[in-house]
Amino acid sequence: MADNLNFSDIVKKSVLNLEAFRNISYLDVIIGLLSAFAIGMFIYWIYRKSFRGVVYSYNYNVSFVLMTMITALIIMTISTNIVLSLGMVGALSIVRFRTAVKDPLDIVYMFWAIAAGIASGAKLYPIALLGSLMIGLTLMWLSRRKVKDQPYLLIIRHSSVATDAVRQELRKLDYRLKSKTVRKEFTEITVEIRLRDDNTAFINEISEISGVQDASLINYTGDYAQ
């Protein structure tokens, strides 16, 4: 007879049953939140150690810990009652996040925190712990790898008398012209070059050219300048 129940009967039965925690114990709640907290702190530590951007945000890093715990709490809540799950989905659908994520790697940490929270809330502790350990080790290994052919921006401001000499020096480098600004008093060019080592002696040679007002070398990674 239970097999003949339709969807409306299931909803009515769920609404009339006021025991919201009938399928999860308080011990499961504590273990799930502790697991999410431990994994969140592990994500916090990995992000702080492997951060390679310009400005480190403490608040953004702390949000990973809270995001993991909140996700676990949501999963534990919606797993107890079908009505609660539908209401939670409807409530979360109106949330809008307007914080701009500049580094694509930050999105990886966000998905990691959410996935770990889902696994902890679903009582899949081995998956949450072992998966987080493997992801953390992978991120640490990738962050410690030495990047070959690092990109640099070379900015040269010179007068018209130094044009030929500057071009001659640039031919010795593997460069790509990014921008060029021509004014009455001077010309400013920005080129992208790649260096295999830390030898920057060519900057002094360019600066000593008669007519060169300034030569700057900037190391950059993606959207961030250093």
PDB file of C-alpha atoms in Angstrom:
ATOM      1  CA  MET A   1       0.000   0.000   0.000  1.00  0.00           C
ATOM      2  CA  ALA A   2       2.940   2.263   0.693  1.00  0.00           C
ATOM      3  CA  ASP A   3       3.948   1.854  -2.915  1.00  0.00           C
ATOM      4  CA  ASN A   4       0.688   3.480  -4.057  1.00  0.00           C
ATOM      5  CA  LEU A   5       1.418   6.803  -2.354  1.00  0.00           C
ATOM      6  CA  ASN A   6       1.680   9.695  -4.782  1.00  0.00           C
ATOM      7  CA  PHE A   7       3.839  12.793  -4.449  1.00  0.00           C
ATOM      8  CA  SER A   8       1.180  14.842  -2.619  1.00  0.00           C
ATOM      9  CA  ASP A   9       0.765  12.108   0.008  1.00  0.00           C
ATOM     10  CA  ILE A  10       4.506  12.042   0.584  1.00  0.00           C
ATOM     11  CA  VAL A  11       4.580  15.809   1.030  1.00  0.00           C
ATOM     12  CA  LYS A  12       1.640  15.752   3.480  1.00  0.00           C
ATOM     13  CA  LYS A  13       3.267  12.984   5.477  1.00  0.00           C
ATOM     14  CA  SER A  14       6.506  14.919   5.638  1.00  0.00           C
ATOM     15  CA  VAL A  15       4.773  18.105   6.766  1.00  0.00           C
ATOM     16  CA  LEU A  16       2.790  16.374   9.489  1.00  0.00           C
ATOM     17  CA  ASN A  17       5.917  14.687  10.847  1.00  0.00           C
ATOM     18  CA  LEU A  18       7.471  17.268  13.168  1.00  0.00           C
ATOM     19  CA  GLU A  19      10.555  15.180  14.012  1.00  0.00           C
ATOM     20  CA  ALA A  20      12.951  17.080  11.768  1.00  0.00           C
ATOM     21  CA  PHE A  21      16.025  15.156  12.942  1.00  0.00           C
ATOM     22  CA  ARG A  22      14.600  11.685  12.694  1.00  0.00           C
ATOM     23  CA  ASN A  23      17.282  10.528  10.223  1.00  0.00           C
ATOM     24  CA  ILE A  24      20.335  12.184  11.790  1.00  0.00           C
ATOM     25  CA  SER A  25      21.569  12.207  15.367  1.00  0.00           C
ATOM     26  CA  TYR A  26      23.215  14.999  17.278  1.00  0.00           C
ATOM     27  CA  LEU A  27      26.426  12.990  17.258  1.00  0.00           C
ATOM     28  CA  ASP A  28      26.348  12.903  13.467  1.00  0.00           C
ATOM     29  CA  VAL A  29      25.855  16.669  13.414  1.00  0.00           C
ATOM     30  CA  ILE A  30      28.850  17.232  15.686  1.00  0.00           C
ATOM     31  CA  ILE A  31      31.072  14.826  13.754  1.00  0.00           C
ATOM     32  CA  GLY A  32      30.021  16.338  10.430  1.00  0.00           C
ATOM     33  CA  LEU A  33      30.719  19.910  11.546  1.00  0.00           C
ATOM     34  CA  LEU A  34      34.043  18.926  13.119  1.00  0.00           C
ATOM     35  CA  SER A  35      35.052  17.195   9.910  1.00  0.00           C
ATOM     36  CA  ALA A  36      34.060  20.249   7.871  1.00  0.00           C
ATOM     37  CA  PHE A  37      35.953  22.530  10.265  1.00  0.00           C
ATOM     38  CA  ALA A  38      39.125  20.410  10.067  1.00  0.00           C
ATOM     39  CA  ILE A  39      39.019  20.299   6.276  1.00  0.00           C
ATOM     40  CA  GLY A  40      38.237  24.025   6.131  1.00  0.00           C
ATOM     41  CA  MET A  41      41.304  24.779   8.267  1.00  0.00           C
ATOM     42  CA  PHE A  42      43.353  22.567   5.980  1.00  0.00           C
ATOM     43  CA  ILE A  43      42.115  24.562   2.970  1.00  0.00           C
ATOM     44  CA  TYR A  44      42.951  27.747   4.894  1.00  0.00           C
ATOM     45  CA  TRP A  45      46.516  26.550   5.492  1.00  0.00           C
ATOM     46  CA  ILE A  46      47.038  25.394   1.897  1.00  0.00           C
ATOM     47  CA  TYR A  47      45.749  28.693   0.490  1.00  0.00           C
ATOM     48  CA  ARG A  48      48.026  30.723   2.756  1.00  0.00           C
ATOM     49  CA  LYS A  49      51.119  28.636   1.921  1.00  0.00           C
ATOM     50  CA  SER A  50      50.520  28.423  -1.824  1.00  0.00           C
ATOM     51  CA  PHE A  51      49.267  31.980  -2.407  1.00  0.00           C
ATOM     52  CA  ARG A  52      51.233  33.601  -5.258  1.00  0.00           C
ATOM     53  CA  GLY A  53      49.225  36.737  -5.898  1.00  0.00           C
ATOM     54  CA  VAL A  54      49.971  40.320  -4.922  1.00  0.00           C
ATOM     55  CA  VAL A  55      47.641  41.071  -2.008  1.00  0.00           C
ATOM     56  CA  TYR A  56      46.737  38.288   0.424  1.00  0.00           C
ATOM     57  CA  SER A  57      43.187  38.571   1.803  1.00  0.00           C
ATOM     58  CA  TYR A  58      42.716  37.111   5.281  1.00  0.00           C
ATOM     59  CA  ASN A  59      38.947  37.506   5.165  1.00  0.00           C
ATOM     60  CA  TYR A  60      38.725  35.699   1.836  1.00  0.00           C
ATOM     61  CA  ASN A  61      40.786  32.824   3.206  1.00  0.00           C
ATOM     62  CA  VAL A  62      38.672  32.563   6.364  1.00  0.00           C
ATOM     63  CA  SER A  63      35.561  32.356   4.207  1.00  0.00           C
ATOM     64  CA  PHE A  64      36.718  28.917   2.992  1.00  0.00           C
ATOM     65  CA  VAL A  65      36.451  27.533   6.538  1.00  0.00           C
ATOM     66  CA  LEU A  66      32.976  28.949   7.021  1.00  0.00           C
ATOM     67  CA  MET A  67      31.900  27.924   3.528  1.00  0.00           C
ATOM     68  CA  THR A  68      32.850  24.302   4.230  1.00  0.00           C
ATOM     69  CA  MET A  69      30.942  24.221   7.532  1.00  0.00           C
ATOM     70  CA  ILE A  70      27.870  26.001   6.150  1.00  0.00           C
ATOM     71  CA  THR A  71      27.703  23.652   3.161  1.00  0.00           C
ATOM     72  CA  ALA A  72      27.901  20.640   5.484  1.00  0.00           C
ATOM     73  CA  LEU A  73      25.117  22.118   7.625  1.00  0.00           C
ATOM     74  CA  ILE A  74      22.916  22.646   4.564  1.00  0.00           C
ATOM     75  CA  ILE A  75      23.444  19.082   3.352  1.00  0.00           C
ATOM     76  CA  MET A  76      22.624  17.665   6.788  1.00  0.00           C
ATOM     77  CA  THR A  77      19.501  19.830   6.948  1.00  0.00           C
ATOM     78  CA  ILE A  78      18.060  18.933   3.558  1.00  0.00           C
ATOM     79  CA  SER A  79      18.776  15.224   4.100  1.00  0.00           C
ATOM     80  CA  THR A  80      16.286  15.029   6.975  1.00  0.00           C
ATOM     81  CA  ASN A  81      13.106  16.227   5.305  1.00  0.00           C
ATOM     82  CA  ILE A  82      11.941  16.595   1.706  1.00  0.00           C
ATOM     83  CA  VAL A  83      10.053  19.799   2.467  1.00  0.00           C
ATOM     84  CA  LEU A  84      13.109  21.343   4.063  1.00  0.00           C
ATOM     85  CA  SER A  85      15.177  20.395   1.044  1.00  0.00           C
ATOM     86  CA  LEU A  86      12.731  22.072  -1.353  1.00  0.00           C
ATOM     87  CA  GLY A  87      12.558  25.174   0.825  1.00  0.00           C
ATOM     88  CA  MET A  88      16.339  25.349   1.108  1.00  0.00           C
ATOM     89  CA  VAL A  89      16.776  25.106  -2.662  1.00  0.00           C
ATOM     90  CA  GLY A  90      14.249  27.908  -3.146  1.00  0.00           C
ATOM     91  CA  ALA A  91      15.972  30.089  -0.541  1.00  0.00           C
ATOM     92  CA  LEU A  92      19.429  29.569  -2.011  1.00  0.00           C
ATOM     93  CA  SER A  93      18.197  30.346  -5.525  1.00  0.00           C
ATOM     94  CA  ILE A  94      17.629  34.015  -4.608  1.00  0.00           C
ATOM     95  CA  VAL A  95      21.170  34.523  -3.276  1.00  0.00           C
ATOM     96  CA  ARG A  96      23.393  36.627  -5.503  1.00  0.00           C
ATOM     97  CA  PHE A  97      27.165  36.816  -5.114  1.00  0.00           C
ATOM     98  CA  ARG A  98      28.719  40.011  -6.469  1.00  0.00           C
ATOM     99  CA  THR A  99      32.306  39.612  -5.263  1.00  0.00           C
ATOM    100  CA  ALA A 100      34.623  39.599  -8.273  1.00  0.00           C
ATOM    101  CA  VAL A 101      37.088  36.703  -8.332  1.00  0.00           C
ATOM    102  CA  LYS A 102      40.216  37.948 -10.101  1.00  0.00           C
ATOM    103  CA  ASP A 103      42.371  34.837  -9.837  1.00  0.00           C
ATOM    104  CA  PRO A 104      40.904  31.707 -11.519  1.00  0.00           C
ATOM    105  CA  LEU A 105      42.658  29.557  -8.909  1.00  0.00           C
ATOM    106  CA  ASP A 106      40.481  31.109  -6.191  1.00  0.00           C
ATOM    107  CA  ILE A 107      37.470  29.471  -7.849  1.00  0.00           C
ATOM    108  CA  VAL A 108      39.176  26.095  -7.374  1.00  0.00           C
ATOM    109  CA  TYR A 109      39.390  26.716  -3.621  1.00  0.00           C
ATOM    110  CA  MET A 110      35.735  27.710  -3.529  1.00  0.00           C
ATOM    111  CA  PHE A 111      34.657  24.501  -5.271  1.00  0.00           C
ATOM    112  CA  TRP A 112      36.977  22.528  -3.002  1.00  0.00           C
ATOM    113  CA  ALA A 113      35.344  23.999   0.111  1.00  0.00           C
ATOM    114  CA  ILE A 114      31.845  23.317  -1.238  1.00  0.00           C
ATOM    115  CA  ALA A 115      32.708  19.737  -2.283  1.00  0.00           C
ATOM    116  CA  ALA A 116      34.292  18.985   1.085  1.00  0.00           C
ATOM    117  CA  GLY A 117      31.242  20.398   2.860  1.00  0.00           C
ATOM    118  CA  ILE A 118      28.902  18.255   0.768  1.00  0.00           C
ATOM    119  CA  ALA A 119      30.922  15.115   1.506  1.00  0.00           C
ATOM    120  CA  SER A 120      31.051  15.889   5.238  1.00  0.00           C
ATOM    121  CA  GLY A 121      27.350  16.643   5.395  1.00  0.00           C
ATOM    122  CA  ALA A 122      26.553  13.392   3.577  1.00  0.00           C
ATOM    123  CA  LYS A 123      28.680  11.413   6.116  1.00  0.00           C
ATOM    124  CA  LEU A 124      31.201  10.487   3.431  1.00  0.00           C
ATOM    125  CA  TYR A 125      34.132  11.264   5.705  1.00  0.00           C
ATOM    126  CA  PRO A 126      36.771   9.113   3.925  1.00  0.00           C
ATOM    127  CA  ILE A 127      36.000  10.828   0.629  1.00  0.00           C
ATOM    128  CA  ALA A 128      36.126  14.270   2.242  1.00  0.00           C
ATOM    129  CA  LEU A 129      39.399  13.644   4.096  1.00  0.00           C
ATOM    130  CA  LEU A 130      41.315  11.663   1.478  1.00  0.00           C
ATOM    131  CA  GLY A 131      40.065  13.821  -1.378  1.00  0.00           C
ATOM    132  CA  SER A 132      41.050  17.018   0.428  1.00  0.00           C
ATOM    133  CA  LEU A 133      44.466  15.573   1.258  1.00  0.00           C
ATOM    134  CA  MET A 134      45.141  14.704  -2.391  1.00  0.00           C
ATOM    135  CA  ILE A 135      43.926  18.108  -3.615  1.00  0.00           C
ATOM    136  CA  GLY A 136      46.037  19.912  -1.019  1.00  0.00           C
ATOM    137  CA  LEU A 137      49.194  17.971  -1.893  1.00  0.00           C
ATOM    138  CA  THR A 138      48.599  18.621  -5.592  1.00  0.00           C
ATOM    139  CA  LEU A 139      48.202  22.367  -5.045  1.00  0.00           C
ATOM    140  CA  MET A 140      51.348  22.521  -2.901  1.00  0.00           C
ATOM    141  CA  TRP A 141      53.331  20.599  -5.517  1.00  0.00           C
ATOM    142  CA  LEU A 142      52.160  22.829  -8.334  1.00  0.00           C
ATOM    143  CA  SER A 143      52.820  26.022  -6.376  1.00  0.00           C
ATOM    144  CA  ARG A 144      56.428  25.018  -5.645  1.00  0.00           C
ATOM    145  CA  ARG A 145      57.300  24.211  -9.239  1.00  0.00           C
ATOM    146  CA  LYS A 146      59.674  26.699 -10.781  1.00  0.00           C
ATOM    147  CA  VAL A 147      58.117  28.500 -13.700  1.00  0.00           C
ATOM    148  CA  LYS A 148      60.397  28.560 -16.715  1.00  0.00           C
ATOM    149  CA  ASP A 149      60.483  31.421 -19.195  1.00  0.00           C
ATOM    150  CA  GLN A 150      58.946  33.919 -16.808  1.00  0.00           C
ATOM    151  CA  PRO A 151      57.163  36.788 -18.589  1.00  0.00           C
ATOM    152  CA  TYR A 152      58.327  40.347 -18.025  1.00  0.00           C
ATOM    153  CA  LEU A 153      57.183  43.720 -19.262  1.00  0.00           C
ATOM    154  CA  LEU A 154      59.961  46.001 -20.460  1.00  0.00           C
ATOM    155  CA  ILE A 155      58.961  49.668 -20.586  1.00  0.00           C
ATOM    156  CA  ILE A 156      61.313  52.029 -22.397  1.00  0.00           C
ATOM    157  CA  ARG A 157      60.887  55.783 -22.737  1.00  0.00           C
ATOM    158  CA  HIS A 158      63.251  57.369 -25.232  1.00  0.00           C
ATOM    159  CA  SER A 159      63.612  60.240 -27.663  1.00  0.00           C
ATOM    160  CA  SER A 160      63.718  59.941 -31.433  1.00  0.00           C
ATOM    161  CA  VAL A 161      67.537  59.935 -31.561  1.00  0.00           C
ATOM    162  CA  ALA A 162      67.629  56.613 -29.669  1.00  0.00           C
ATOM    163  CA  THR A 163      65.121  54.755 -31.833  1.00  0.00           C
ATOM    164  CA  ASP A 164      67.618  52.801 -33.908  1.00  0.00           C
ATOM    165  CA  ALA A 165      69.822  51.911 -30.943  1.00  0.00           C
ATOM    166  CA  VAL A 166      66.826  50.680 -28.911  1.00  0.00           C
ATOM    167  CA  ARG A 167      65.629  48.515 -31.791  1.00  0.00           C
ATOM    168  CA  GLN A 168      69.077  47.015 -32.103  1.00  0.00           C
ATOM    169  CA  GLU A 169      69.107  46.061 -28.431  1.00  0.00           C
ATOM    170  CA  LEU A 170      65.608  44.609 -28.613  1.00  0.00           C
ATOM    171  CA  ARG A 171      66.628  42.336 -31.482  1.00  0.00           C
ATOM    172  CA  LYS A 172      68.888  40.522 -29.027  1.00  0.00           C
ATOM    173  CA  LEU A 173      65.838  39.611 -26.922  1.00  0.00           C
ATOM    174  CA  ASP A 174      62.834  37.413 -27.551  1.00  0.00           C
ATOM    175  CA  TYR A 175      60.252  40.174 -27.348  1.00  0.00           C
ATOM    176  CA  ARG A 176      56.715  40.991 -28.412  1.00  0.00           C
ATOM    177  CA  LEU A 177      55.478  44.542 -28.766  1.00  0.00           C
ATOM    178  CA  LYS A 178      52.497  45.201 -26.493  1.00  0.00           C
ATOM    179  CA  SER A 179      51.980  48.948 -26.844  1.00  0.00           C
ATOM    180  CA  LYS A 180      53.628  52.053 -28.264  1.00  0.00           C
ATOM    181  CA  THR A 181      52.913  55.666 -27.384  1.00  0.00           C
ATOM    182  CA  VAL A 182      54.403  58.401 -29.541  1.00  0.00           C
ATOM    183  CA  ARG A 183      54.474  61.971 -28.264  1.00  0.00           C
ATOM    184  CA  LYS A 184      56.243  65.123 -29.279  1.00  0.00           C
ATOM    185  CA  GLU A 185      58.990  64.874 -26.665  1.00  0.00           C
ATOM    186  CA  PHE A 186      59.442  61.120 -26.360  1.00  0.00           C
ATOM    187  CA  THR A 187      58.279  57.650 -27.393  1.00  0.00           C
ATOM    188  CA  GLU A 188      57.225  55.021 -24.868  1.00  0.00           C
ATOM    189  CA  ILE A 189      57.116  51.341 -25.824  1.00  0.00           C
ATOM    190  CA  THR A 190      56.075  48.322 -23.800  1.00  0.00           C
ATOM    191  CA  VAL A 191      57.308  44.904 -24.868  1.00  0.00           C
ATOM    192  CA  GLU A 192      56.840  41.456 -23.398  1.00  0.00           C
ATOM    193  CA  ILE A 193      59.983  39.392 -22.973  1.00  0.00           C
ATOM    194  CA  ARG A 194      60.701  35.995 -21.418  1.00  0.00           C
ATOM    195  CA  LEU A 195      63.794  35.253 -19.371  1.00  0.00           C
ATOM    196  CA  ARG A 196      65.120  31.835 -18.424  1.00  0.00           C
ATOM    197  CA  ASP A 197      67.301  33.226 -15.639  1.00  0.00           C
ATOM    198  CA  ASP A 198      67.700  36.349 -13.519  1.00  0.00           C
ATOM    199  CA  ASN A 199      70.201  38.014 -15.843  1.00  0.00           C
ATOM    200  CA  THR A 200      68.953  41.568 -16.336  1.00  0.00           C
ATOM    201  CA  ALA A 201      72.209  43.188 -17.439  1.00  0.00           C
ATOM    202  CA  PHE A 202      70.568  44.291 -20.677  1.00  0.00           C
ATOM    203  CA  ILE A 203      68.582  46.879 -18.694  1.00  0.00           C
ATOM    204  CA  ASN A 204      71.791  48.762 -17.919  1.00  0.00           C
ATOM    205  CA  GLU A 205      72.854  48.606 -21.557  1.00  0.00           C
ATOM    206  CA  ILE A 206      69.534  50.046 -22.708  1.00  0.00           C
ATOM    207  CA  SER A 207      69.597  52.742 -20.030  1.00  0.00           C
ATOM    208  CA  GLU A 208      73.074  53.878 -21.124  1.00  0.00           C
ATOM    209  CA  ILE A 209      71.900  54.555 -24.681  1.00  0.00           C
ATOM    210  CA  SER A 210      71.955  58.245 -25.473  1.00  0.00           C
ATOM    211  CA  GLY A 211      68.362  59.484 -25.619  1.00  0.00           C
ATOM    212  CA  VAL A 212      66.838  56.823 -23.351  1.00  0.00           C
ATOM    213  CA  GLN A 213      65.101  58.572 -20.479  1.00  0.00           C
ATOM    214  CA  ASP A 214      63.942  55.540 -18.528  1.00  0.00           C
ATOM    215  CA  ALA A 215      63.893  51.722 -18.769  1.00  0.00           C
ATOM    216  CA  SER A 216      61.866  49.569 -16.370  1.00  0.00           C
ATOM    217  CA  LEU A 217      61.432  45.815 -16.099  1.00  0.00           C
ATOM    218  CA  ILE A 218      58.270  44.465 -14.463  1.00  0.00           C
ATOM    219  CA  ASN A 219      57.577  40.836 -13.656  1.00  0.00           C
ATOM    220  CA  TYR A 220      53.924  39.901 -14.017  1.00  0.00           C
ATOM    221  CA  THR A 221      51.756  36.798 -13.806  1.00  0.00           C
ATOM    222  CA  GLY A 222      48.430  37.031 -15.583  1.00  0.00           C
ATOM    223  CA  ASP A 223      46.335  39.902 -14.241  1.00  0.00           C
ATOM    224  CA  TYR A 224      48.718  40.857 -11.445  1.00  0.00           C
ATOM    225  CA  ALA A 225      51.840  42.968 -11.671  1.00  0.00           C
ATOM    226  CA  GLN A 226      54.690  42.530  -9.243  1.00  0.00           C
TER     227      GLN A 226
END
